[in-house]
Amino acid sequence: DTAVSQTPKYLVTQMGNDKSIKCEQNLGHDTMYWYKQDSKKFLKIMFSYNNKELIINETVPNRFSPKSPDKAHLNLHINSLELGDSAVYFCASSLMGLAGSDTQYFGPGTRLTVL
Amino acid sequence: SQQGEEDPQALSIQEGENATMNCSYKTSINNLQWYRQNSGRGLVHLILIRSNEREKHSGRLRVTLDTSKKSSSLLITASRAADTASYFCATDSQGGSEKLVFGKGTKLTVNP
């Protein structure tokens, strides 16, 4: 009964490739997020969607494109992968759109390694 | 810019001892949250404290907030080996609560 699930858990790929990470939540939440955690454990928001609408789009290269087909799913597509994209990517969800006052539920993470 | 900054970066204690982690932030906030991350796992929410609250308890956790000093502390009492994890504070800002900004975390090791 996983609340927030991500696939794949591990992703190893070559520079220049295009890859996608999928996220699904079964909590009935309205808002979903993508975070990037670097090798020093620093966790940074990338995007958030509320009911399929983009709310937050941090300063992220436009090689990263989120897509929300419905409010239970938020996928992340990355074009032309670079070495610096290597990180752990976390999906999260919260009941409403106010992340600051809402509990966020995190997925298990996708460890992306770009060679 | 990074909002929350935890210290110490790493803390190693014996089982049964108390662990205190601190978080400082830069701008005024509405809420501050603490999360735990076990190695190789996602973050788990521990506690939320609002800017008009000074202290909050949840089981063995005690969180304090001092908005005048822009700081918070997380105290874990009677620690257990299972408390070994990284602990992060996260803040929103008074200007809007649409996003959380996380600190770099404190890595806590509880030795049996």
XYZ file of C-alpha atoms in Angstrom:
227
model
C 0.000 0.000 0.000
C 2.703 2.462 -1.008
C 1.489 6.043 -0.627
C 3.960 7.684 -3.019
C 5.781 5.442 -5.447
C 8.482 6.186 -7.983
C 9.955 4.200 -10.828
C 12.637 3.322 -11.455
C 14.522 3.203 -8.150
C 17.880 3.262 -9.905
C 18.713 4.720 -13.297
C 22.180 4.519 -14.857
C 22.592 6.112 -18.255
C 25.039 7.771 -20.596
C 25.488 11.499 -21.075
C 23.266 12.880 -23.784
C 20.469 10.354 -23.314
C 16.850 11.211 -22.520
C 15.164 9.543 -19.554
C 11.932 9.691 -17.584
C 11.051 9.099 -13.946
C 7.482 8.325 -12.981
C 5.643 9.135 -9.774
C 2.237 8.108 -8.508
C 0.431 8.873 -5.276
C -2.652 7.077 -3.970
C -3.370 9.518 -1.148
C -5.872 11.637 -3.044
C -3.621 14.675 -2.635
C -3.983 17.730 -4.826
C -0.331 18.753 -4.988
C 2.777 16.915 -6.128
C 6.432 17.949 -6.130
C 9.797 17.036 -7.573
C 12.914 17.562 -5.490
C 16.573 17.002 -6.296
C 18.965 15.845 -3.561
C 22.624 16.244 -4.386
C 25.581 14.270 -3.095
C 25.817 16.533 -0.030
C 22.191 15.728 0.876
C 20.970 19.206 -0.021
C 17.313 18.899 -1.044
C 15.959 21.479 -3.458
C 12.473 21.954 -4.889
C 12.294 21.748 -8.675
C 8.606 21.776 -9.557
C 5.190 21.516 -8.014
C 1.809 20.845 -9.556
C -1.598 21.456 -8.033
C -4.427 19.595 -9.737
C -2.356 19.207 -12.902
C -1.444 22.903 -12.964
C 2.181 24.019 -12.636
C 2.657 26.148 -9.528
C 6.362 26.191 -8.840
C 9.030 26.136 -11.487
C 12.365 26.841 -9.863
C 15.442 27.797 -11.801
C 15.811 24.460 -13.487
C 17.325 23.920 -16.949
C 14.599 23.527 -19.552
C 16.008 20.067 -20.281
C 13.802 19.085 -17.332
C 10.131 18.881 -18.189
C 7.485 17.744 -15.735
C 4.184 16.353 -16.911
C 1.074 15.710 -14.874
C -1.477 13.619 -16.785
C -3.783 13.632 -13.740
C -3.503 14.745 -10.158
C -2.269 11.329 -9.014
C 0.704 11.284 -11.379
C 3.665 13.556 -11.919
C 6.406 12.457 -14.263
C 9.785 14.029 -14.898
C 11.424 13.872 -18.290
C 15.051 14.858 -18.678
C 16.597 15.535 -22.074
C 20.270 15.478 -23.004
C 21.438 14.233 -19.622
C 24.601 15.775 -18.173
C 27.019 14.570 -15.516
C 25.699 17.219 -13.112
C 22.226 15.711 -13.286
C 23.443 12.783 -11.200
C 21.491 12.957 -7.951
C 18.581 11.386 -6.121
C 15.220 12.685 -7.319
C 12.316 12.606 -4.909
C 8.666 12.919 -5.661
C 6.368 14.127 -2.890
C 2.735 14.993 -2.427
C 0.658 17.057 -0.030
C -3.049 17.425 0.534
C -3.293 21.042 -0.540
C -1.101 23.547 -2.299
C 0.415 25.217 0.699
C 3.591 23.216 1.210
C 4.604 25.224 4.203
C 1.574 24.291 6.267
C 1.057 20.817 4.852
C 2.738 17.523 5.606
C 4.602 16.293 2.582
C 4.762 12.595 1.815
C 7.880 11.528 -0.014
C 8.520 8.686 -2.402
C 11.536 6.397 -1.986
C 13.631 8.332 -4.488
C 15.222 7.580 -7.848
C 19.009 7.504 -7.871
C 20.121 8.794 -11.265
C 23.714 8.223 -12.314
C 24.935 9.801 -15.529
C 28.158 8.322 -16.916
C 19.117 31.040 -1.292
C 19.067 28.344 1.331
C 16.665 29.088 4.146
C 17.366 26.508 6.831
C 20.787 25.650 8.184
C 21.146 22.815 10.679
C 23.900 22.276 13.172
C 25.728 20.223 14.028
C 26.296 18.632 10.628
C 26.899 15.310 12.371
C 26.156 14.030 15.851
C 27.119 10.710 17.402
C 25.658 9.618 20.737
C 25.024 6.491 22.797
C 21.646 4.844 23.062
C 19.630 6.349 25.879
C 21.185 9.794 25.570
C 19.323 12.834 24.324
C 20.089 14.361 20.932
C 19.635 18.034 20.164
C 19.760 19.458 16.666
C 19.464 23.107 15.799
C 18.159 24.941 12.770
C 18.607 28.591 11.864
C 16.834 30.385 9.060
C 17.115 33.758 7.413
C 13.713 35.234 6.630
C 10.435 35.406 8.531
C 8.328 32.276 8.329
C 4.788 31.011 8.780
C 5.745 27.446 9.644
C 8.765 25.271 10.289
C 8.821 21.514 9.807
C 11.231 18.753 10.761
C 11.743 15.670 8.626
C 13.764 12.487 9.077
C 15.547 10.589 6.318
C 16.841 7.087 6.846
C 19.734 6.071 4.647
C 18.584 5.388 1.104
C 14.977 6.306 1.824
C 12.589 9.210 1.337
C 11.917 11.871 3.937
C 9.343 11.323 6.644
C 7.510 14.186 8.305
C 8.051 14.453 12.058
C 6.476 17.639 13.295
C 5.246 21.068 12.202
C 5.439 24.150 14.384
C 3.726 27.395 13.508
C 5.311 30.796 13.931
C 2.975 31.647 16.839
C 3.978 28.496 18.738
C 7.032 28.232 20.961
C 7.157 24.541 21.736
C 5.596 21.347 20.510
C 5.861 17.714 21.607
C 5.294 14.452 19.813
C 6.272 11.295 21.670
C 10.013 11.495 22.346
C 10.346 14.580 20.145
C 10.340 18.130 21.412
C 10.601 21.070 19.042
C 11.114 24.670 20.046
C 10.877 27.769 17.904
C 12.353 31.178 18.648
C 11.234 33.561 15.923
C 13.217 36.449 17.400
C 16.422 34.448 16.892
C 15.129 32.763 13.741
C 16.020 29.376 15.138
C 14.478 26.059 16.074
C 15.704 23.007 17.903
C 14.711 19.355 17.743
C 15.289 17.289 20.861
C 15.043 13.508 20.748
C 14.943 12.059 24.246
C 16.098 8.578 25.256
C 17.496 7.920 21.801
C 17.464 4.488 20.205
C 19.623 2.935 17.512
C 16.582 3.174 15.221
C 16.755 6.988 15.490
C 19.937 6.886 13.391
C 19.084 9.041 10.370
C 19.519 12.500 8.889
C 17.232 15.194 10.241
C 16.171 18.209 8.185
C 14.369 21.385 9.037
C 12.272 23.025 6.354
C 10.681 26.427 6.272
C 8.245 28.328 4.163
C 8.303 32.105 4.120
C 5.838 34.728 5.283
C 5.540 35.857 1.699
C 3.973 32.561 0.718
C 3.727 28.957 1.785
C 3.727 27.315 -1.614
C 7.135 25.775 -1.167
C 9.393 24.395 1.528
C 13.072 25.196 1.678
C 15.187 22.509 3.314
C 18.444 22.787 5.193
C 21.374 20.442 4.660
C 20.483 18.259 7.594
C 22.114 16.808 10.686
C 23.326 13.245 10.459
C 22.565 11.539 13.747
C 24.197 8.253 14.698
C 22.947 6.478 17.790
C 25.361 3.770 18.902
C 23.922 0.718 20.674
